[in-house]
mmCIF file of C-alpha atoms in Angstrom:
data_model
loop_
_atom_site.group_PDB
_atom_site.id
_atom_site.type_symbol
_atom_site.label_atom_id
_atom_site.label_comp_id
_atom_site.label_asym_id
_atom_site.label_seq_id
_atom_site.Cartn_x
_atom_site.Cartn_y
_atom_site.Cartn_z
ATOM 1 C CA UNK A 1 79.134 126.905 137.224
ATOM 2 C CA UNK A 2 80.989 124.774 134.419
ATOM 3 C CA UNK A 3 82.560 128.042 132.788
ATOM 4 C CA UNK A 4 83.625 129.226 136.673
ATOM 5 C CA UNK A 5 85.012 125.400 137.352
ATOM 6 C CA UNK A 6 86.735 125.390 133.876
ATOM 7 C CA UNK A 7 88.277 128.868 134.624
ATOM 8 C CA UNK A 8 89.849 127.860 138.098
ATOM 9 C CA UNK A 9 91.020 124.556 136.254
ATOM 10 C CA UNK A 10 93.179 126.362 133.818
ATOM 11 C CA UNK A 11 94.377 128.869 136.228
ATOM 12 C CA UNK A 12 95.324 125.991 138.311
ATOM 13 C CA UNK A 13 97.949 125.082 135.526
ATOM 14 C CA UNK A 14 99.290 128.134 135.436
ATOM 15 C CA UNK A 15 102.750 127.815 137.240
ATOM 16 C CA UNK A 16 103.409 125.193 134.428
ATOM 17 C CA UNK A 17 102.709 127.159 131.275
ATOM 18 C CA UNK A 18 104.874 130.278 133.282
ATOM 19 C CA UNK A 19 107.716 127.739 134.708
ATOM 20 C CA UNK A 20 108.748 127.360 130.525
ATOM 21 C CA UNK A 21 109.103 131.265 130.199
ATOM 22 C CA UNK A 22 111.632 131.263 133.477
ATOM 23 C CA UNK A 23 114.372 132.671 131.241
ATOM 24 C CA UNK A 24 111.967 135.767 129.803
ATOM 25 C CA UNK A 25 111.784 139.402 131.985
ATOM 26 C CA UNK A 26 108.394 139.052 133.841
ATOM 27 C CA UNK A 27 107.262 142.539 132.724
ATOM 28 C CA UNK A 28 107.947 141.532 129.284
ATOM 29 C CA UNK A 29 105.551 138.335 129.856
ATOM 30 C CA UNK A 30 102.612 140.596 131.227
ATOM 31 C CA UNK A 31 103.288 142.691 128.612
ATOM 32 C CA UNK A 32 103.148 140.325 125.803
ATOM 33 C CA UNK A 33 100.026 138.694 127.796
ATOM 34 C CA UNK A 34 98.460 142.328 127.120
ATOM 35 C CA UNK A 35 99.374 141.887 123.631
ATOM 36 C CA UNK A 36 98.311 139.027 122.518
ATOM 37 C CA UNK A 37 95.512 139.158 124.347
ATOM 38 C CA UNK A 38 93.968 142.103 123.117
ATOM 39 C CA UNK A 39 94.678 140.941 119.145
ATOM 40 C CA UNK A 40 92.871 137.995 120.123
ATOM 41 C CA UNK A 41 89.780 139.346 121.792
ATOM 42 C CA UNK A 42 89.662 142.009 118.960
ATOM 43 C CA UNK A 43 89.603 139.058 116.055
ATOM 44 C CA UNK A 44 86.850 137.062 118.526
ATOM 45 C CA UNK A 45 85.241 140.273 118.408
ATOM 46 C CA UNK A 46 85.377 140.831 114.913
ATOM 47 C CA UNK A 47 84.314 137.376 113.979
ATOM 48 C CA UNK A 48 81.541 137.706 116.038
ATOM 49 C CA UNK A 49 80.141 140.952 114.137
ATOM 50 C CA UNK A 50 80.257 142.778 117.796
ATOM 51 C CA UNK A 51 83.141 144.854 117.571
ATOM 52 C CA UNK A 52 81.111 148.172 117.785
ATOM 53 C CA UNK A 53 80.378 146.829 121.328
ATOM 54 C CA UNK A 54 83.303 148.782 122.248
ATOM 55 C CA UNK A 55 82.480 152.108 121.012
ATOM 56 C CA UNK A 56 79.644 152.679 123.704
ATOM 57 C CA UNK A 57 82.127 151.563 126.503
ATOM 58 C CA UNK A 58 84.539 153.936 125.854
ATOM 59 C CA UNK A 59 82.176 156.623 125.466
ATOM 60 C CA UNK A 60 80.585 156.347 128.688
ATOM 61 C CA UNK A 61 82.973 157.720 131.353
ATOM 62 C CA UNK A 62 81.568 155.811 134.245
ATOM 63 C CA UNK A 63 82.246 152.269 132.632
ATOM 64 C CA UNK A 64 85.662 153.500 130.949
ATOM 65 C CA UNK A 65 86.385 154.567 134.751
ATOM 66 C CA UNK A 66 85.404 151.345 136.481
ATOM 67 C CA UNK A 67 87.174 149.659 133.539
ATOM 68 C CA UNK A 68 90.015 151.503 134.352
ATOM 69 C CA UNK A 69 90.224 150.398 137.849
ATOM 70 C CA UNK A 70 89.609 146.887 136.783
ATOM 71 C CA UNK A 71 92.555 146.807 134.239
ATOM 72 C CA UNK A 72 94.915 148.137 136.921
ATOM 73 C CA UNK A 73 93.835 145.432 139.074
ATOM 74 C CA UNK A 74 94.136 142.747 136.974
ATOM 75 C CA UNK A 75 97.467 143.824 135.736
ATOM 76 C CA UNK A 76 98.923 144.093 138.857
ATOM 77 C CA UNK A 77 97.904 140.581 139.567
ATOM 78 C CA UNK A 78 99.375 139.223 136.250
ATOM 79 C CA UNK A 79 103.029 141.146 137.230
ATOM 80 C CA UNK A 80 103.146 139.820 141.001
ATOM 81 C CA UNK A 81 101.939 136.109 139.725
ATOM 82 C CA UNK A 82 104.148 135.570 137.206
ATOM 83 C CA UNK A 83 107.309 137.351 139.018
ATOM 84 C CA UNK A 84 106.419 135.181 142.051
ATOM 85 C CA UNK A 85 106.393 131.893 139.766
ATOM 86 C CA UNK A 86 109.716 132.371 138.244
ATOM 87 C CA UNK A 87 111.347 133.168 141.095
ATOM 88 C CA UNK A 88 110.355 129.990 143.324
ATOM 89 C CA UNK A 89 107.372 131.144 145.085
ATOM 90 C CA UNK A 90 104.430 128.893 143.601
ATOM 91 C CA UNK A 91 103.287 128.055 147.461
ATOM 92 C CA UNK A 92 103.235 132.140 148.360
ATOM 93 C CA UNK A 93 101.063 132.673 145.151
ATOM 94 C CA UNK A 94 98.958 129.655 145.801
ATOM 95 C CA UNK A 95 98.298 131.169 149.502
ATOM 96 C CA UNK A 96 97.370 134.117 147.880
ATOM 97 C CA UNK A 97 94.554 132.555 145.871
ATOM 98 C CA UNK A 98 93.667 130.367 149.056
ATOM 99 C CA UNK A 99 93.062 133.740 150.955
ATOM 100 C CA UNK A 100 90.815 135.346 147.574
ATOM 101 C CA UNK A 101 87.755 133.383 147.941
ATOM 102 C CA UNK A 102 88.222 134.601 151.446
ATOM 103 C CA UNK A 103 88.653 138.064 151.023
ATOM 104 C CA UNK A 104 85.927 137.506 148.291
ATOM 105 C CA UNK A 105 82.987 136.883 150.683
ATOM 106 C CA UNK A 106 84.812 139.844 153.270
ATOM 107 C CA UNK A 107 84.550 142.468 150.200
ATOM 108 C CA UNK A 108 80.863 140.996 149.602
ATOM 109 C CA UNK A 109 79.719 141.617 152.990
ATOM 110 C CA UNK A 110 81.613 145.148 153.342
ATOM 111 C CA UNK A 111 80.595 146.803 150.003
ATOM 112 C CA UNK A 112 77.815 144.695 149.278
ATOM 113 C CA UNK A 113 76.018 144.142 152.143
ATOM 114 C CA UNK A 114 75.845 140.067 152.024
ATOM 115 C CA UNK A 115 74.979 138.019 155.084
ATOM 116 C CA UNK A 116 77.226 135.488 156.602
ATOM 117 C CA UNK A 117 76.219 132.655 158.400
ATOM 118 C CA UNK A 118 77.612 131.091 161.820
ATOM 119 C CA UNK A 119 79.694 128.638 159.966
ATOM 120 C CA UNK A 120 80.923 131.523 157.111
ATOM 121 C CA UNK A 121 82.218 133.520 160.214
ATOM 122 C CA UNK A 122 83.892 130.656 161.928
ATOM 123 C CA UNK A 123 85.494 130.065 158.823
ATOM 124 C CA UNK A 124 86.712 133.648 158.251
ATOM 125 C CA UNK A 125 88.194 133.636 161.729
ATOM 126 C CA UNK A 126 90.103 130.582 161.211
ATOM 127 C CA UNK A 127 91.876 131.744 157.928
ATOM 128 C CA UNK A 128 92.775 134.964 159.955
ATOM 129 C CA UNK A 129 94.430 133.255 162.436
ATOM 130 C CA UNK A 130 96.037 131.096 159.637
ATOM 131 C CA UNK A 131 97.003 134.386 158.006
ATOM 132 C CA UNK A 132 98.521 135.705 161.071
ATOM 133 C CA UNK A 133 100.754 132.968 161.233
ATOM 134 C CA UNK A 134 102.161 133.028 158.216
ATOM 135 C CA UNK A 135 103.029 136.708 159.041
ATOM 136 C CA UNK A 136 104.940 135.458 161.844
ATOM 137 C CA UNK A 137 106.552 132.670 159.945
ATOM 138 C CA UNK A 138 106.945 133.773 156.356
ATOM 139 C CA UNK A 139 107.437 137.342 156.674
ATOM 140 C CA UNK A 140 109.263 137.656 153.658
ATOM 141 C CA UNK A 141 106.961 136.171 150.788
ATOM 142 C CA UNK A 142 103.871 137.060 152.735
ATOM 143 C CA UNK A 143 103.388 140.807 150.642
ATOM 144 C CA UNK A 144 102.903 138.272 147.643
ATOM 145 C CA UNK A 145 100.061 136.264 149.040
ATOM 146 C CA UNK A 146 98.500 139.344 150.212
ATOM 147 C CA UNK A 147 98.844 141.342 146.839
ATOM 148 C CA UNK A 148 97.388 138.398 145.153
ATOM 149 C CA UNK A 149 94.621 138.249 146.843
ATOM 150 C CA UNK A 150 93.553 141.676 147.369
ATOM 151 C CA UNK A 151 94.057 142.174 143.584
ATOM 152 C CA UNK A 152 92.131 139.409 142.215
ATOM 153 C CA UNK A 153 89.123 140.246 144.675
ATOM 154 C CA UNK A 154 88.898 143.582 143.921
ATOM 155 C CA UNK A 155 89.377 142.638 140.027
ATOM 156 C CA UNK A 156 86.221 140.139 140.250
ATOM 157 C CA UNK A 157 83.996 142.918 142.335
ATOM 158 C CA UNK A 158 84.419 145.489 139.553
ATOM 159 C CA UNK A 159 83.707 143.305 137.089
ATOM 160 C CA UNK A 160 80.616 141.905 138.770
ATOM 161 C CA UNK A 161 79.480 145.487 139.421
ATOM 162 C CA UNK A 162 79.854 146.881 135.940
ATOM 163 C CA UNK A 163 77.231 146.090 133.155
ATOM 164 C CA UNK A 164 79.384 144.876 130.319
ATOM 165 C CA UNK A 165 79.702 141.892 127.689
ATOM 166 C CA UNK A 166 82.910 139.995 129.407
ATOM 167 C CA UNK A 167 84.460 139.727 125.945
ATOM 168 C CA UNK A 168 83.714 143.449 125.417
ATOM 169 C CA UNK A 169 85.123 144.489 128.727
ATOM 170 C CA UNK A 170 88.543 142.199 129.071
ATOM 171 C CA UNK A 171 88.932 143.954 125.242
ATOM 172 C CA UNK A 172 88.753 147.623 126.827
ATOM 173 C CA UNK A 173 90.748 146.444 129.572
ATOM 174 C CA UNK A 174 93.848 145.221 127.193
ATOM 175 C CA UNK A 175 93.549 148.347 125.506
ATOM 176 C CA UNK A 176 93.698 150.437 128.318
ATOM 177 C CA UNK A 177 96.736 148.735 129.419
ATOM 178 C CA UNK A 178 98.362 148.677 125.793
ATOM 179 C CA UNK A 179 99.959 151.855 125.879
ATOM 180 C CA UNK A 180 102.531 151.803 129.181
ATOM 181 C CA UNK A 181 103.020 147.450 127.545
ATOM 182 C CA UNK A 182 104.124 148.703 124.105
ATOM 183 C CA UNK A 183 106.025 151.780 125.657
ATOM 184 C CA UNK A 184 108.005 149.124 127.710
ATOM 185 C CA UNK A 185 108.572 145.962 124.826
ATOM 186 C CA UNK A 186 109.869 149.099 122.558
ATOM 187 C CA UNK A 187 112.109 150.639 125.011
ATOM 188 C CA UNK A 188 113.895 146.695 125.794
ATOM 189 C CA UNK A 189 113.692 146.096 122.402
ATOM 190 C CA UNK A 190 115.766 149.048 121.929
ATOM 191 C CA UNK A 191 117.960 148.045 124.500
ATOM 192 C CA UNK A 192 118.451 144.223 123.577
ATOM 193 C CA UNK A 193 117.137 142.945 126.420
ATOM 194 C CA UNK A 194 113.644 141.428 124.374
ATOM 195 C CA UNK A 195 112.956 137.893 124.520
ATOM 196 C CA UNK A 196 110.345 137.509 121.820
ATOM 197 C CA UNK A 197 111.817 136.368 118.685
ATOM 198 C CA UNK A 198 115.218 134.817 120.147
ATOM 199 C CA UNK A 199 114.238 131.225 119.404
ATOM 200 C CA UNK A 200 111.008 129.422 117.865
ATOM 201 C CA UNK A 201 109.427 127.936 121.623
ATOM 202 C CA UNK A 202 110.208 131.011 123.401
ATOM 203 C CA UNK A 203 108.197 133.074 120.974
ATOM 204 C CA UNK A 204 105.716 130.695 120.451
ATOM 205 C CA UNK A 205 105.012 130.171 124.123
ATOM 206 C CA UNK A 206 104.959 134.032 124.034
ATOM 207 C CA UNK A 207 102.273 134.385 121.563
ATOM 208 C CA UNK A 208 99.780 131.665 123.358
ATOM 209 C CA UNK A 209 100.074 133.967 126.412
ATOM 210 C CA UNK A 210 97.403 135.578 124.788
ATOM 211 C CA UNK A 211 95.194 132.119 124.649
ATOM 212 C CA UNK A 212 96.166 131.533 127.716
ATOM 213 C CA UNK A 213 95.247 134.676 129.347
ATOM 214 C CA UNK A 214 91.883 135.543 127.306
ATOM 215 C CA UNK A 215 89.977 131.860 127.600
ATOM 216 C CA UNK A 216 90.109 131.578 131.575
ATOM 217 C CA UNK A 217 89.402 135.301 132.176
ATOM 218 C CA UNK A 218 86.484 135.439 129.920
ATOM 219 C CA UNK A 219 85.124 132.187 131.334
ATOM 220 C CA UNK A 220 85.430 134.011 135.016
ATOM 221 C CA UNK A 221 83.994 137.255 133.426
ATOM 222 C CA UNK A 222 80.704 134.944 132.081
ATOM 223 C CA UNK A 223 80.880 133.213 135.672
ATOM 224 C CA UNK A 224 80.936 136.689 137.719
ATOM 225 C CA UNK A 225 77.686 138.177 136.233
ATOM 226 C CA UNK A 226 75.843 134.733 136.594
ATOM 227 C CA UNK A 227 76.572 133.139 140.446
ATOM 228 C CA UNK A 228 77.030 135.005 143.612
ATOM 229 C CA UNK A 229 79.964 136.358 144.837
ATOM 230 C CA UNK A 230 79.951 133.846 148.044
ATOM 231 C CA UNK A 231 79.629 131.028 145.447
ATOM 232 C CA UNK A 232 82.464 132.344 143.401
ATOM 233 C CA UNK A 233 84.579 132.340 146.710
ATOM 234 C CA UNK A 234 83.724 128.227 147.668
ATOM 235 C CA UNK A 235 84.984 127.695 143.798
ATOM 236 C CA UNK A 236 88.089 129.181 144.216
ATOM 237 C CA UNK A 237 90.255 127.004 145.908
ATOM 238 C CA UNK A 238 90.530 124.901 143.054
ATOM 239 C CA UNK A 239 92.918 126.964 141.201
ATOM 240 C CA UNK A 240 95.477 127.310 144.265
ATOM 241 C CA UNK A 241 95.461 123.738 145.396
ATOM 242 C CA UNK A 242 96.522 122.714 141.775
ATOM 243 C CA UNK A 243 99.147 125.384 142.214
ATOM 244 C CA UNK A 244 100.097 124.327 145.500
ATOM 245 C CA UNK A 245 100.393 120.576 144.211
ATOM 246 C CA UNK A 246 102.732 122.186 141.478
ATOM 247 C CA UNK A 247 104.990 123.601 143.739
ATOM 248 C CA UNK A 248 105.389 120.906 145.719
ATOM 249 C CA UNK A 249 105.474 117.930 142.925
ATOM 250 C CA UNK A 250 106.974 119.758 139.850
ATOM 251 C CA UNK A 251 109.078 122.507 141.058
ATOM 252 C CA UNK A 252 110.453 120.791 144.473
ATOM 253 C CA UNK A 253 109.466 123.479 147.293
ATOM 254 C CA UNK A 254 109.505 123.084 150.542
ATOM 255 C CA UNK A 255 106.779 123.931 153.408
ATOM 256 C CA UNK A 256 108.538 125.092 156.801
ATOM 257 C CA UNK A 257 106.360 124.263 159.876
ATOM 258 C CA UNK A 258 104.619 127.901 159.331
ATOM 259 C CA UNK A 259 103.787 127.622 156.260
ATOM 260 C CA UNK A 260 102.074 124.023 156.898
ATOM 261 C CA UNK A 261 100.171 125.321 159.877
ATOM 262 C CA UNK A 262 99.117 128.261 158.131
ATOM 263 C CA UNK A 263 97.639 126.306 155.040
ATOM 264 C CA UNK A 264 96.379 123.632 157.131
ATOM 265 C CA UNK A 265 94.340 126.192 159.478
ATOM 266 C CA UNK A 266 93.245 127.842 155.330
ATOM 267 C CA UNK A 267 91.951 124.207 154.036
ATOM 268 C CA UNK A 268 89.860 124.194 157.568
ATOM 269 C CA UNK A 269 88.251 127.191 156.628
ATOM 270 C CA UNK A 270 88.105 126.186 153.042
ATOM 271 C CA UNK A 271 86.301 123.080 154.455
ATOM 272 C CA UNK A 272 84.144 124.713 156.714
ATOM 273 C CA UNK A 273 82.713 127.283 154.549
ATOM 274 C CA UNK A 274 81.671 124.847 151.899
ATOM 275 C CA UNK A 275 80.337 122.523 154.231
ATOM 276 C CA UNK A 276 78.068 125.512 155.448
ATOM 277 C CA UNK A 277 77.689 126.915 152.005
ATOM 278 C CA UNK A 278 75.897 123.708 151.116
ATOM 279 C CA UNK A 279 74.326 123.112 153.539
ATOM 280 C CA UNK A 280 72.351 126.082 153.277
ATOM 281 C CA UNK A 281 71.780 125.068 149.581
ATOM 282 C CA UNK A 282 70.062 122.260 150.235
ATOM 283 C CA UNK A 283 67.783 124.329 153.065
ATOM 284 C CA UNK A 284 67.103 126.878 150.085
ATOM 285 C CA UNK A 285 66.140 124.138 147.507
ATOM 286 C CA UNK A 286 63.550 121.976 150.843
ATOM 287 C CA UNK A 287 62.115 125.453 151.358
ATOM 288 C CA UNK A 288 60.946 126.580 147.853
ATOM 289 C CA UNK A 289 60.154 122.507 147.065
#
């Protein structure tokens, strides 16, 4: 629970840490996040005398597989967040991580056969009709929310469903998606275009990508193989309604009457399914009393 809240904290913060890099190609941030990540998980790894953890993993095709799926997942997630940042859209990528703890408990019921409860489904309903509207109303920033979402949800069901270390498995991850990052910081390199290395903060921030991206993701990773994925999807909403704060303190965006409808009809299910969520908790710990 503390290494899940902790995780969602950080993430929360997110828009600020990206916000500084505004001036630096998104691709070339993810790409650097891969990076510096994967240097950094590889020393952890190495101080830790548990670097032959990865040899096993990427002899065994069926975790190298689902790793594989995970890595694309997760990277597609960086590339939409931080585009979606820099370009003015903190309260489209905070609806997107509104909707994941939603689509969390829909994927857990689908694929793994988990039970909701009256108050689960009423809350479900109520973020689809808050979904719906911002369809209607946002149109145009919607796709981000959605991508968001759908990413990160799939990301955490992989990595719930496949038996690795978390530090081992975000380290096969990075190195899966090392190969097309390099190809791409070489080629703008070659073409001028790089931002690493043009002044001292800009590289700097650059290089603490890595930090940045490696702590939270291993403290989810711990958090995923340890709590259900229903509790996992009541914790969530931490992380976007720092974001959505950010957007509209720091950074000075605006809600139109959709938009406010839409997240107001999201926090109601947000409310709703916690409310229910522990309720039921406290029904679990009278029983076995």
């Amino acid at each position: 629970m503390i290494a899940a809240v902790t995780a969602y904290g950080l993430w929360g913060l997110l828009p600020i840490y990206f916000k500084l890099l505004h001036h630096v190609n998104a691709v070339e941030i993810v790409s650097q996040r891969i990076l510096w990540s994967l240097l950094l998980i590889l020393a952890l790894l190495l101080a830790r005398r548990s670097l032959a953890d990865l040899g096993p993993i990427l002899r065994d095709r069926r975790l190298l597989s689902a790793l594989a799926a995970s890595a694309v997942m997760i990277g597609a997630n960086w590339l939409t967040y931080v585009w979606a940042v820099n370009a003015g859209h903190v309260l489209a990528a905070s609806l997107g991580y509104f909707l994941n703890p939603l689509v969390t408990v829909g994927l857990g019921v689908l694929l793994l056969h988990e039970r909701l409860r009256r108050g689960q489904l009423a809350a479900v309903g109520i973020a689809a009709v808050g979904v719906a509207i911002m369809a209607a109303t946002a149109l145009t920033t919607l796709w981000i929310s959605v991508a968001l979402a759908l990413s990160f949800a799939f990301y955490a069901l992989i990595r719930k469903l496949t038996p690795v270390a978390p530090m081992a498995g975000l380290g096969v991850e990075t190195l899966l998606l090392m190969p097309a990052a390099m190809a791409y910081l070489f080629w703008l390199s070659a073409h001028g275009g790089i931002g690493f290395g043009q002044d001292a903060p800009t590289t700097i921030l650059l290089i603490a990508a890595g930090a940045v991206t490696t702590v939270p993701l291993l403290l989810f990773a711990t958090a995923a193989h340890r709590l259900p994925m229903a509790t996992l999807g009541l914790l969530q909403y931490l992380a976007p309604s720092m974001q959505f704060l950010c957007g509209i303190l720091l950074f000075g965006e605006r809600l139109t009457a959709g938009q406010m409808t839409s997240f107001a009809l999201i926090w109601l299910s947000l409310i709703l399914f916690a409310a229910d969520s522990l309720t039921a908790a406290r029904r679990n710990r009278l029983a076995t009393a």
